[in-house]
Tab-separated table of C-alpha atoms in Angstrom:
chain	number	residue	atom	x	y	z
A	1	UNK	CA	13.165	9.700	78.455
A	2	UNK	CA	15.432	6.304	78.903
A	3	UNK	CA	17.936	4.844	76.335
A	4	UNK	CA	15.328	2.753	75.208
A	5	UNK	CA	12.374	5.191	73.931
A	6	UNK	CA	14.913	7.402	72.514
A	7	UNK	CA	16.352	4.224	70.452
A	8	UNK	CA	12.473	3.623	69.401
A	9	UNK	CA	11.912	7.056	68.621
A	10	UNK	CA	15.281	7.070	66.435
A	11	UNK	CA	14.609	3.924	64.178
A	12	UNK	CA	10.691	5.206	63.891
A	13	UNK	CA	12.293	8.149	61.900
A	14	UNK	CA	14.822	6.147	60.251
A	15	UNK	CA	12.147	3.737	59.468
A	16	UNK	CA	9.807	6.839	58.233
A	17	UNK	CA	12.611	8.612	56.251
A	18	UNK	CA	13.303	5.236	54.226
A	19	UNK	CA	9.941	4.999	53.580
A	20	UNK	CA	9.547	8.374	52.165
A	21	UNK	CA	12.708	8.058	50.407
A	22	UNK	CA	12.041	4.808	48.952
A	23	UNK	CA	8.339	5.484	47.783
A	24	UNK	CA	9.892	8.641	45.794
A	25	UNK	CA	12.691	6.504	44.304
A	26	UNK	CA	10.420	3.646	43.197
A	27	UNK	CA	7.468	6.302	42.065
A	28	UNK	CA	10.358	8.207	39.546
A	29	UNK	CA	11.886	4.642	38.565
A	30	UNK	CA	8.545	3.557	37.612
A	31	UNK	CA	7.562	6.441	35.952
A	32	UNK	CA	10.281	6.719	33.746
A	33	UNK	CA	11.126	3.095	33.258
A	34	UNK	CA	7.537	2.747	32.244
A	35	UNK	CA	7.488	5.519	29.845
A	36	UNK	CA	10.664	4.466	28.541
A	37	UNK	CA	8.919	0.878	28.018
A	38	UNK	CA	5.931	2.080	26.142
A	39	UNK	CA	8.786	4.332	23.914
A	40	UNK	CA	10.487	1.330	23.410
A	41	UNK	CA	7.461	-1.053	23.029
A	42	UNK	CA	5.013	1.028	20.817
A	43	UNK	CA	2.550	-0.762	18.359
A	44	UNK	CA	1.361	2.154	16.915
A	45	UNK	CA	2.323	2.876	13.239
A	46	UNK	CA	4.695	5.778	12.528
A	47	UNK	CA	5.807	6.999	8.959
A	48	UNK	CA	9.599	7.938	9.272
A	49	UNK	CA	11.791	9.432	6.426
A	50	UNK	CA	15.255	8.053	5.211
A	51	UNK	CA	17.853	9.914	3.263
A	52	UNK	CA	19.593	7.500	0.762
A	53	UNK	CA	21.185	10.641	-0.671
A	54	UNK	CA	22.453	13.325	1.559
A	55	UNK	CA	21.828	16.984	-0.189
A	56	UNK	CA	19.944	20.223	0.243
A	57	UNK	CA	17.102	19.607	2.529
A	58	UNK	CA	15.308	22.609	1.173
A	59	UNK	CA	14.815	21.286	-1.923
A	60	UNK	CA	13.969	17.271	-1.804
A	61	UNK	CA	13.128	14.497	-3.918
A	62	UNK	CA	10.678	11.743	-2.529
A	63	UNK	CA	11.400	8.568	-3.365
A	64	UNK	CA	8.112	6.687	-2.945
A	65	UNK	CA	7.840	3.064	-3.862
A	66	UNK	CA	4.596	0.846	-4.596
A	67	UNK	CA	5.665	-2.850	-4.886
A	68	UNK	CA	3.125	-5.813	-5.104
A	69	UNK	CA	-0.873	-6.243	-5.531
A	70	UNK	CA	-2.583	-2.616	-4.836
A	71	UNK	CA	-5.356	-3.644	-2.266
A	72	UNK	CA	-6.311	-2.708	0.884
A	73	UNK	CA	-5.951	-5.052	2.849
A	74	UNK	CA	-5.016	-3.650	6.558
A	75	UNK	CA	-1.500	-2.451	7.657
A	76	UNK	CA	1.239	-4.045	9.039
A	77	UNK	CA	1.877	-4.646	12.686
A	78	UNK	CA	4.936	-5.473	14.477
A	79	UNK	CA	3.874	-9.076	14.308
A	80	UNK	CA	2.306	-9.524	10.621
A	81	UNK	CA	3.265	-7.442	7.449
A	82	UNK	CA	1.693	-6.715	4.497
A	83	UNK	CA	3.159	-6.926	1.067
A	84	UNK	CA	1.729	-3.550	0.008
A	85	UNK	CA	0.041	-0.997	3.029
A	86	UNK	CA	-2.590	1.104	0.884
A	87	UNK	CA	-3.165	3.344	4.122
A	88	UNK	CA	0.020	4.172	4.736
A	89	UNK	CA	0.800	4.752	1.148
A	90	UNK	CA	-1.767	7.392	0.867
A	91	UNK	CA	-0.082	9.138	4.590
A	92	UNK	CA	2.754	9.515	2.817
A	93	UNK	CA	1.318	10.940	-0.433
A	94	UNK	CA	-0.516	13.397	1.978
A	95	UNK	CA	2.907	14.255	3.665
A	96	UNK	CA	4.015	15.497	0.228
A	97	UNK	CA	1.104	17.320	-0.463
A	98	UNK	CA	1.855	19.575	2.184
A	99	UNK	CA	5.616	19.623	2.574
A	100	UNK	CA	7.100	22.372	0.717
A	101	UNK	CA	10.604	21.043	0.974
A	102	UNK	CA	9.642	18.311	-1.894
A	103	UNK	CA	10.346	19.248	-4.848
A	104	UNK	CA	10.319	15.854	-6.728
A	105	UNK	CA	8.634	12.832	-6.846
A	106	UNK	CA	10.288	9.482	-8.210
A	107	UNK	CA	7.919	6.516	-7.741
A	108	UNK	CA	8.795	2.976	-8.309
A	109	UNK	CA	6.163	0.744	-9.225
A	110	UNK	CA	6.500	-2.723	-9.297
A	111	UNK	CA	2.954	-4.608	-8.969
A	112	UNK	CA	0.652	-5.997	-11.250
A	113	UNK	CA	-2.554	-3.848	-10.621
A	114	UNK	CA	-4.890	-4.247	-7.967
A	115	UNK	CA	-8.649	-2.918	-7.074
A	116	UNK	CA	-10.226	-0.465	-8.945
A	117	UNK	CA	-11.379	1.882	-5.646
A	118	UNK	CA	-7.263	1.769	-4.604
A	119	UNK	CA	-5.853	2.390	-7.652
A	120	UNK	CA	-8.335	5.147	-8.421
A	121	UNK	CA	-7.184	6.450	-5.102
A	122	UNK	CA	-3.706	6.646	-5.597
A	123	UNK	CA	-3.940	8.374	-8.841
A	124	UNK	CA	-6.210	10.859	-7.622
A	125	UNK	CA	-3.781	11.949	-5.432
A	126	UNK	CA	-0.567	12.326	-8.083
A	127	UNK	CA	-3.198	14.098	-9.678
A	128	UNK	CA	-3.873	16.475	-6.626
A	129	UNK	CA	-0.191	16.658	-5.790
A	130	UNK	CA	0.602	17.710	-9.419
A	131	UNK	CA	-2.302	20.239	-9.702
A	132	UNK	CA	-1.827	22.115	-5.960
A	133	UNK	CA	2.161	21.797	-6.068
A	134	UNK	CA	3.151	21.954	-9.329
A	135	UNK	CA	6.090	19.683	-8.839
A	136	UNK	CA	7.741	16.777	-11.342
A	137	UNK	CA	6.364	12.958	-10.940
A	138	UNK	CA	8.437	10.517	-12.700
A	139	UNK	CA	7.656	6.407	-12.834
A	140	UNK	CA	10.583	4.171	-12.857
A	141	UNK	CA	8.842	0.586	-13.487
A	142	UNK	CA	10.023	-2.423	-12.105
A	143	UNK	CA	9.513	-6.193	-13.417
A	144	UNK	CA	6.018	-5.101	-14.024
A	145	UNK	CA	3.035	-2.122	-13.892
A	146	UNK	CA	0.412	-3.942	-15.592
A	147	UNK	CA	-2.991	-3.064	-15.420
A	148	UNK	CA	-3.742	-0.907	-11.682
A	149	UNK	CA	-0.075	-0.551	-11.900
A	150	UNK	CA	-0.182	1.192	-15.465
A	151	UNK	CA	-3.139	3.350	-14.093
A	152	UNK	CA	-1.068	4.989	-11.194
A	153	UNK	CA	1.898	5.411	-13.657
A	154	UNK	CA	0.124	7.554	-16.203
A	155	UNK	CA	-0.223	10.870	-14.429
A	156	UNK	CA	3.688	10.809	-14.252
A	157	UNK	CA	5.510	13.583	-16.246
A	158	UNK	CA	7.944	10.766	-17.643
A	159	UNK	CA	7.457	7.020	-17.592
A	160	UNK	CA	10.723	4.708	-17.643
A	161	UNK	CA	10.644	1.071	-17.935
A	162	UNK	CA	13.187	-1.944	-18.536
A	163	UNK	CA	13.273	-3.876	-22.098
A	164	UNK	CA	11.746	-6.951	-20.145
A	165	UNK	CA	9.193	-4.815	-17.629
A	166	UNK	CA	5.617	-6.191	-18.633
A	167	UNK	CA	3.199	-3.481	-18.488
A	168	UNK	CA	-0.090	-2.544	-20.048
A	169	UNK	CA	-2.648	-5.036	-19.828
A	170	UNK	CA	-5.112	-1.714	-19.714
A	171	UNK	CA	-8.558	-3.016	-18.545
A	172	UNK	CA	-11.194	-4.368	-16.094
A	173	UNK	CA	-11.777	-8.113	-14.818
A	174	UNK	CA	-14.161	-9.284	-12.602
A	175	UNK	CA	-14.532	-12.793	-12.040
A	176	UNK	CA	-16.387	-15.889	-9.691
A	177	UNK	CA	-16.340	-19.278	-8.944
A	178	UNK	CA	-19.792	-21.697	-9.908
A	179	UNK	CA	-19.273	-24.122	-7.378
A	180	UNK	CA	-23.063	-25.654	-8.556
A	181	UNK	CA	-22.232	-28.751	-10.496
A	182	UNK	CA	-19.200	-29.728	-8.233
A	183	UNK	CA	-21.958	-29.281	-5.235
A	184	UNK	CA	-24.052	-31.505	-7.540
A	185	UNK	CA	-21.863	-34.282	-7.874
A	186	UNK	CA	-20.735	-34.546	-4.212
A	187	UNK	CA	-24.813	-34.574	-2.995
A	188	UNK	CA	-24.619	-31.143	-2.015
A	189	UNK	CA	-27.586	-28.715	-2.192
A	190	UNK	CA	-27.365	-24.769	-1.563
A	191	UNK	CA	-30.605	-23.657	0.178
A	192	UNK	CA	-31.170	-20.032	-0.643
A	193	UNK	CA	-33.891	-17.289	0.868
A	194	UNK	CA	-33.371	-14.483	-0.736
A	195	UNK	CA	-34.980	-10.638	-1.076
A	196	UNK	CA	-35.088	-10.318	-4.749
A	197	UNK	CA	-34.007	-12.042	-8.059
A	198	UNK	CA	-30.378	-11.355	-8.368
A	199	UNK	CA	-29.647	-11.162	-4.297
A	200	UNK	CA	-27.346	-14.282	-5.005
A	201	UNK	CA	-25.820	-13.426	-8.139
A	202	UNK	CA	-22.482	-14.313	-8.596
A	203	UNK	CA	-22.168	-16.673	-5.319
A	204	UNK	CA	-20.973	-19.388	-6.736
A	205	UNK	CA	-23.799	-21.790	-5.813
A	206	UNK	CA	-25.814	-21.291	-9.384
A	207	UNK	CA	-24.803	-20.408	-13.019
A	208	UNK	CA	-25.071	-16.823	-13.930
A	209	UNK	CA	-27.929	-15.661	-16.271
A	210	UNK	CA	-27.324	-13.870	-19.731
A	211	UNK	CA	-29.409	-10.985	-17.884
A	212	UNK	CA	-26.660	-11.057	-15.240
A	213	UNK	CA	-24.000	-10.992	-17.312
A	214	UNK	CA	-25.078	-8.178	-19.026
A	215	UNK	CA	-25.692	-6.193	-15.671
A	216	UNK	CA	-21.614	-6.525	-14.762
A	217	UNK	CA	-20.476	-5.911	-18.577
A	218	UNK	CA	-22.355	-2.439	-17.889
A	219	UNK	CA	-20.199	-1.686	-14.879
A	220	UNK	CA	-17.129	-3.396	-16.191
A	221	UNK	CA	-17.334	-1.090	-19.480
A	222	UNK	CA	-17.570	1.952	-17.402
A	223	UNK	CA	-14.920	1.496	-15.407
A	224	UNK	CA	-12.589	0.336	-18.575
A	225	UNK	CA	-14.102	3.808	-20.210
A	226	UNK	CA	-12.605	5.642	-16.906
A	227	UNK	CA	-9.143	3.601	-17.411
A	228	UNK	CA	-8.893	5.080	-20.865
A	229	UNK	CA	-9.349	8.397	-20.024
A	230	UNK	CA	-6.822	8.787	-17.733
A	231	UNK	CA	-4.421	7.409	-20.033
A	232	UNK	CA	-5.858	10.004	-22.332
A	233	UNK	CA	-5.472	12.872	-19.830
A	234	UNK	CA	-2.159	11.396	-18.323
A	235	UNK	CA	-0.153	10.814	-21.671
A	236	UNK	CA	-1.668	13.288	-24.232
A	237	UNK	CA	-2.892	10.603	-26.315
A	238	UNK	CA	-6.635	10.036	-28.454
A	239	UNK	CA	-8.946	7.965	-27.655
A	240	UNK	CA	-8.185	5.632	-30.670
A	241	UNK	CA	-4.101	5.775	-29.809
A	242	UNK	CA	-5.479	3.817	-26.224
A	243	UNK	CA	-7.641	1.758	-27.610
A	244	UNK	CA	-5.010	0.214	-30.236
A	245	UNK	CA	-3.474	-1.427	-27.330
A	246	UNK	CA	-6.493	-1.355	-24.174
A	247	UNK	CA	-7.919	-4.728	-25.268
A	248	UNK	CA	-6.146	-6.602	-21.941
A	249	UNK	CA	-2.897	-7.160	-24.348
A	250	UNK	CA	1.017	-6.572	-22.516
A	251	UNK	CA	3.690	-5.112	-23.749
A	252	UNK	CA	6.703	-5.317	-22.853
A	253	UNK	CA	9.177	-2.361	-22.279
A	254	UNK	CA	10.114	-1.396	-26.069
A	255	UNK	CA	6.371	-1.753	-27.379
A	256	UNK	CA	5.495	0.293	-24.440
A	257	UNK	CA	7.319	2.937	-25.636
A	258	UNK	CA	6.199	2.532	-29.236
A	259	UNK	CA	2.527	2.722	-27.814
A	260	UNK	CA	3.461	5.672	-26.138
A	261	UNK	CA	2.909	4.382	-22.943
A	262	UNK	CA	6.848	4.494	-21.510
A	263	UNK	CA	9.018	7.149	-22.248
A	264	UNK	CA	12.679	5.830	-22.635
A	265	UNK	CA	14.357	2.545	-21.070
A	266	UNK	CA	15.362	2.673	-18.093
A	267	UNK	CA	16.032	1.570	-14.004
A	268	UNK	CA	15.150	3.347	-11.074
A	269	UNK	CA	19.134	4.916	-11.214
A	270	UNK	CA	18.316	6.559	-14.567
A	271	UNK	CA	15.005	7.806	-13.716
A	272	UNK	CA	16.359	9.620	-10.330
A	273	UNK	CA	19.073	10.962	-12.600
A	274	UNK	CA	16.794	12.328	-14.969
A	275	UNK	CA	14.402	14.346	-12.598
A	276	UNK	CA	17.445	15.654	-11.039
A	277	UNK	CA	19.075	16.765	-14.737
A	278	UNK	CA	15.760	17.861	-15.939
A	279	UNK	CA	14.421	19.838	-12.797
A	280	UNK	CA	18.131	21.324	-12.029
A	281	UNK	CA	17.653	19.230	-8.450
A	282	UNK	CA	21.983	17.731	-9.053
A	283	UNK	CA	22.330	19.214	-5.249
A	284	UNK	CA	18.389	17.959	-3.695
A	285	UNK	CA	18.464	15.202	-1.068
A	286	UNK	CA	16.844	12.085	-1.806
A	287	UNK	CA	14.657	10.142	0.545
A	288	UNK	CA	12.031	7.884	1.440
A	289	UNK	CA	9.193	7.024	3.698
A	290	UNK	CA	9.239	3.727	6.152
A	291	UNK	CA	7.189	2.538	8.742
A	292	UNK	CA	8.294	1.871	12.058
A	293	UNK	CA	7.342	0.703	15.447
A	294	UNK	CA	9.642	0.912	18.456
A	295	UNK	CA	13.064	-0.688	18.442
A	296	UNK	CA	12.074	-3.407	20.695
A	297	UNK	CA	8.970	-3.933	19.791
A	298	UNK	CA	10.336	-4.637	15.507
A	299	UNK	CA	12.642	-6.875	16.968
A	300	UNK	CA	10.049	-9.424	19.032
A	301	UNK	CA	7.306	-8.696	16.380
A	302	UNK	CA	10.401	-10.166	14.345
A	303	UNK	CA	11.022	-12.866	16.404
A	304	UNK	CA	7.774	-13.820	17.777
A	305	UNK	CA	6.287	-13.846	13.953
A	306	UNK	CA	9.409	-16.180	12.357
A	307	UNK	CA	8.839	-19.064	15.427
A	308	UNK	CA	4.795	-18.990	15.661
A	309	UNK	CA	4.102	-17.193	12.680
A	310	UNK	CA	1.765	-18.991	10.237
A	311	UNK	CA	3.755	-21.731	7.215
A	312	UNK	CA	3.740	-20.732	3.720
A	313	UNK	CA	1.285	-23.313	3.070
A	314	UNK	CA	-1.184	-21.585	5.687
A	315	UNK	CA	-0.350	-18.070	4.663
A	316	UNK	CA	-1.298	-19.481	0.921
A	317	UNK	CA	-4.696	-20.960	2.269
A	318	UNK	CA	-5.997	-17.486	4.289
A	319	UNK	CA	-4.745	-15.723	1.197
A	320	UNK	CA	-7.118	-17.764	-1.179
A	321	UNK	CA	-10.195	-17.992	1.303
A	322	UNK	CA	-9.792	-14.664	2.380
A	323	UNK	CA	-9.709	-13.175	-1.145
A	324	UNK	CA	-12.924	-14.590	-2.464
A	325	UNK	CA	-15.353	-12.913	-0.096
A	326	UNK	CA	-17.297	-11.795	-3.275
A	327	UNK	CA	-16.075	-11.078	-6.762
A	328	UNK	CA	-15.145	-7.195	-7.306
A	329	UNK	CA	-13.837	-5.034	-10.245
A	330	UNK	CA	-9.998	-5.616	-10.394
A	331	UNK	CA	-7.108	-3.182	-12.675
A	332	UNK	CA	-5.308	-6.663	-12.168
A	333	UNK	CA	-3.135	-8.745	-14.501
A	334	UNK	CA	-2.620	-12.148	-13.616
A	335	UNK	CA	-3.557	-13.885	-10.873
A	336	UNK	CA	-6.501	-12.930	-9.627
């Protein structure tokens, strides 16, 4: 064989060596550069804790916090958030449920009600958590727990509150818009086929009948009757006691108390104090729950959502059209 095969036959196996080599180097690369993208970049939803106070991890107090309207109304991504994530509230009270190193529970609640189904949700699990794990739930209350927010707080063991917290506001409220006479006026007409009577009750393109009205004041008055008696069941108090004060009325912090609604005055740094003092839990860690994405992923959802998210006058507008789908039974106080 001359010089010249033997130099073809040489950079052949050079050439099939690198290639070999190369394809094994790029395959690993990818595969781990990849996986390490998705780690990085993940969009899925993942409930992580945080200790605020370092302490004995056998025996730990939850710090769980529900702060603005109480509706269901999706969870956040790393490109949107929502003020208050119903879903991932309700993870997190199942995580406690089960977790036998929680031994407290301090929730802050800061919102002014919300729907009947979610508030009737949360409260059903305190409930459960109370009855299967026989552990302490104390409220700390915020600016406000009105309404939906009063109705998760009264399964707590002890309620605190500020002097100026509004709270109360015990009842139901449903209401509608009749857009008829504006329709009227601006030569509009609704045109309406429809399976029975009442199909379009409430749409907003007709006054409601007396009939009508009587038909929601039967539901409404059920669900206030429910309200009441898990104030009665949650506080210890008659029938009549509630009623004194369930006529829609607020109180603030001190008539709470008088009501016996709220327990003493105070923030969410007495309230942790006082579980800890009255459940000999001085040495328990504190934490809470957060959501996270991956690292990366927070940060653009960040960044992407402040330059081409939508202004506050276009959140404002998909808030109000999005919100009056129908009309629906509300534990809310104020806006509605």
């Amino acid at each position: 064989m001359n010089t010249k095969r033997w130099l073809a036959l040489g950079a052949a196996i050079v050439l099939l060596v690198g290639s070999i080599g190369l394809n094994t180097v790029i395959s690993i690369f990818k595969t781990d550069f990849f996986s390490s993208f998705n780690d990085v970049m993940n969009t899925e939803q993942t409930v992580v804790e945080t200790v605020i106070e370092p302490g004995d991890y056998g025996e730990r107090i939850a710090l769980l916090s529900v702060d603005g309207t109480i509706q269901d109304v999706g969870s956040s991504s790393p490109w949107t958030t929502v003020e208050y994530d119903h879903q991932s509230f309700l993870s997190q009270l199942e995580n406690i449920l089960y977790d036998e190193s929680v031994q407290a529970v301090v929730l802050y609640v800061n919102s002014p009600g919300g729907g009947v189904i979610e508030s009737a949700d949360i409260h059903e699990k305190l409930v459960e958590i109370k009855e299967q794990r026989n552990i302490p739930i104390y409220v700390s209350m915020g600016s406000y727990a009105a309404s939906g927010g009063y109705y998760i707080s009264a399964p707590a063991d002890k309620i605190f509150a500020h002097s100026e917290t509004i709270t109360g506001s015990i009842g139901v409220i449903m209401q509608s818009y009749n857009f008829s006479e504006l329709a009227d006026k601006l030569g509009i007409e609704f045109e309406t086929i429809k399976s029975g009577e009442h199909k379009d009750m409430f749409g907003g393109t007709r006054p409601t009948t007396d009939e009508e009205k009587a038909m929601v004041q039967e539901m409404i008055n059920e669900s206030y009757e429910a309200f009441v008696d898990v104030i009665e069941q949650g506080r210890g108090m008659s029938e009549a006691d509630v009623k004194k004060v369930a006529d829609g009325r607020i109180l603030g912090g001190s008539q709470a108390i008088e009501a016996g609604l709220v327990d003493e005055i105070g923030g969410l740094e007495d309230t942790i104090a006082a579980i800890r003092a009255d459940y000999g839990l001085e040495n328990a860690e504190l934490f809470e729950y957060e959501s996270s994405f991956g690292d990366l992923t927070s940060l653009l959802g960040v960044k992407i959502s402040s330059l081409f998210g939508p202004s506050p006058e276009e959140q404002f507008l998909t808030k109000f059209m999005s919100s009056n789908g129908g009309p629906r039974m509300m534990y809310l106080y104020g806006e509605y």
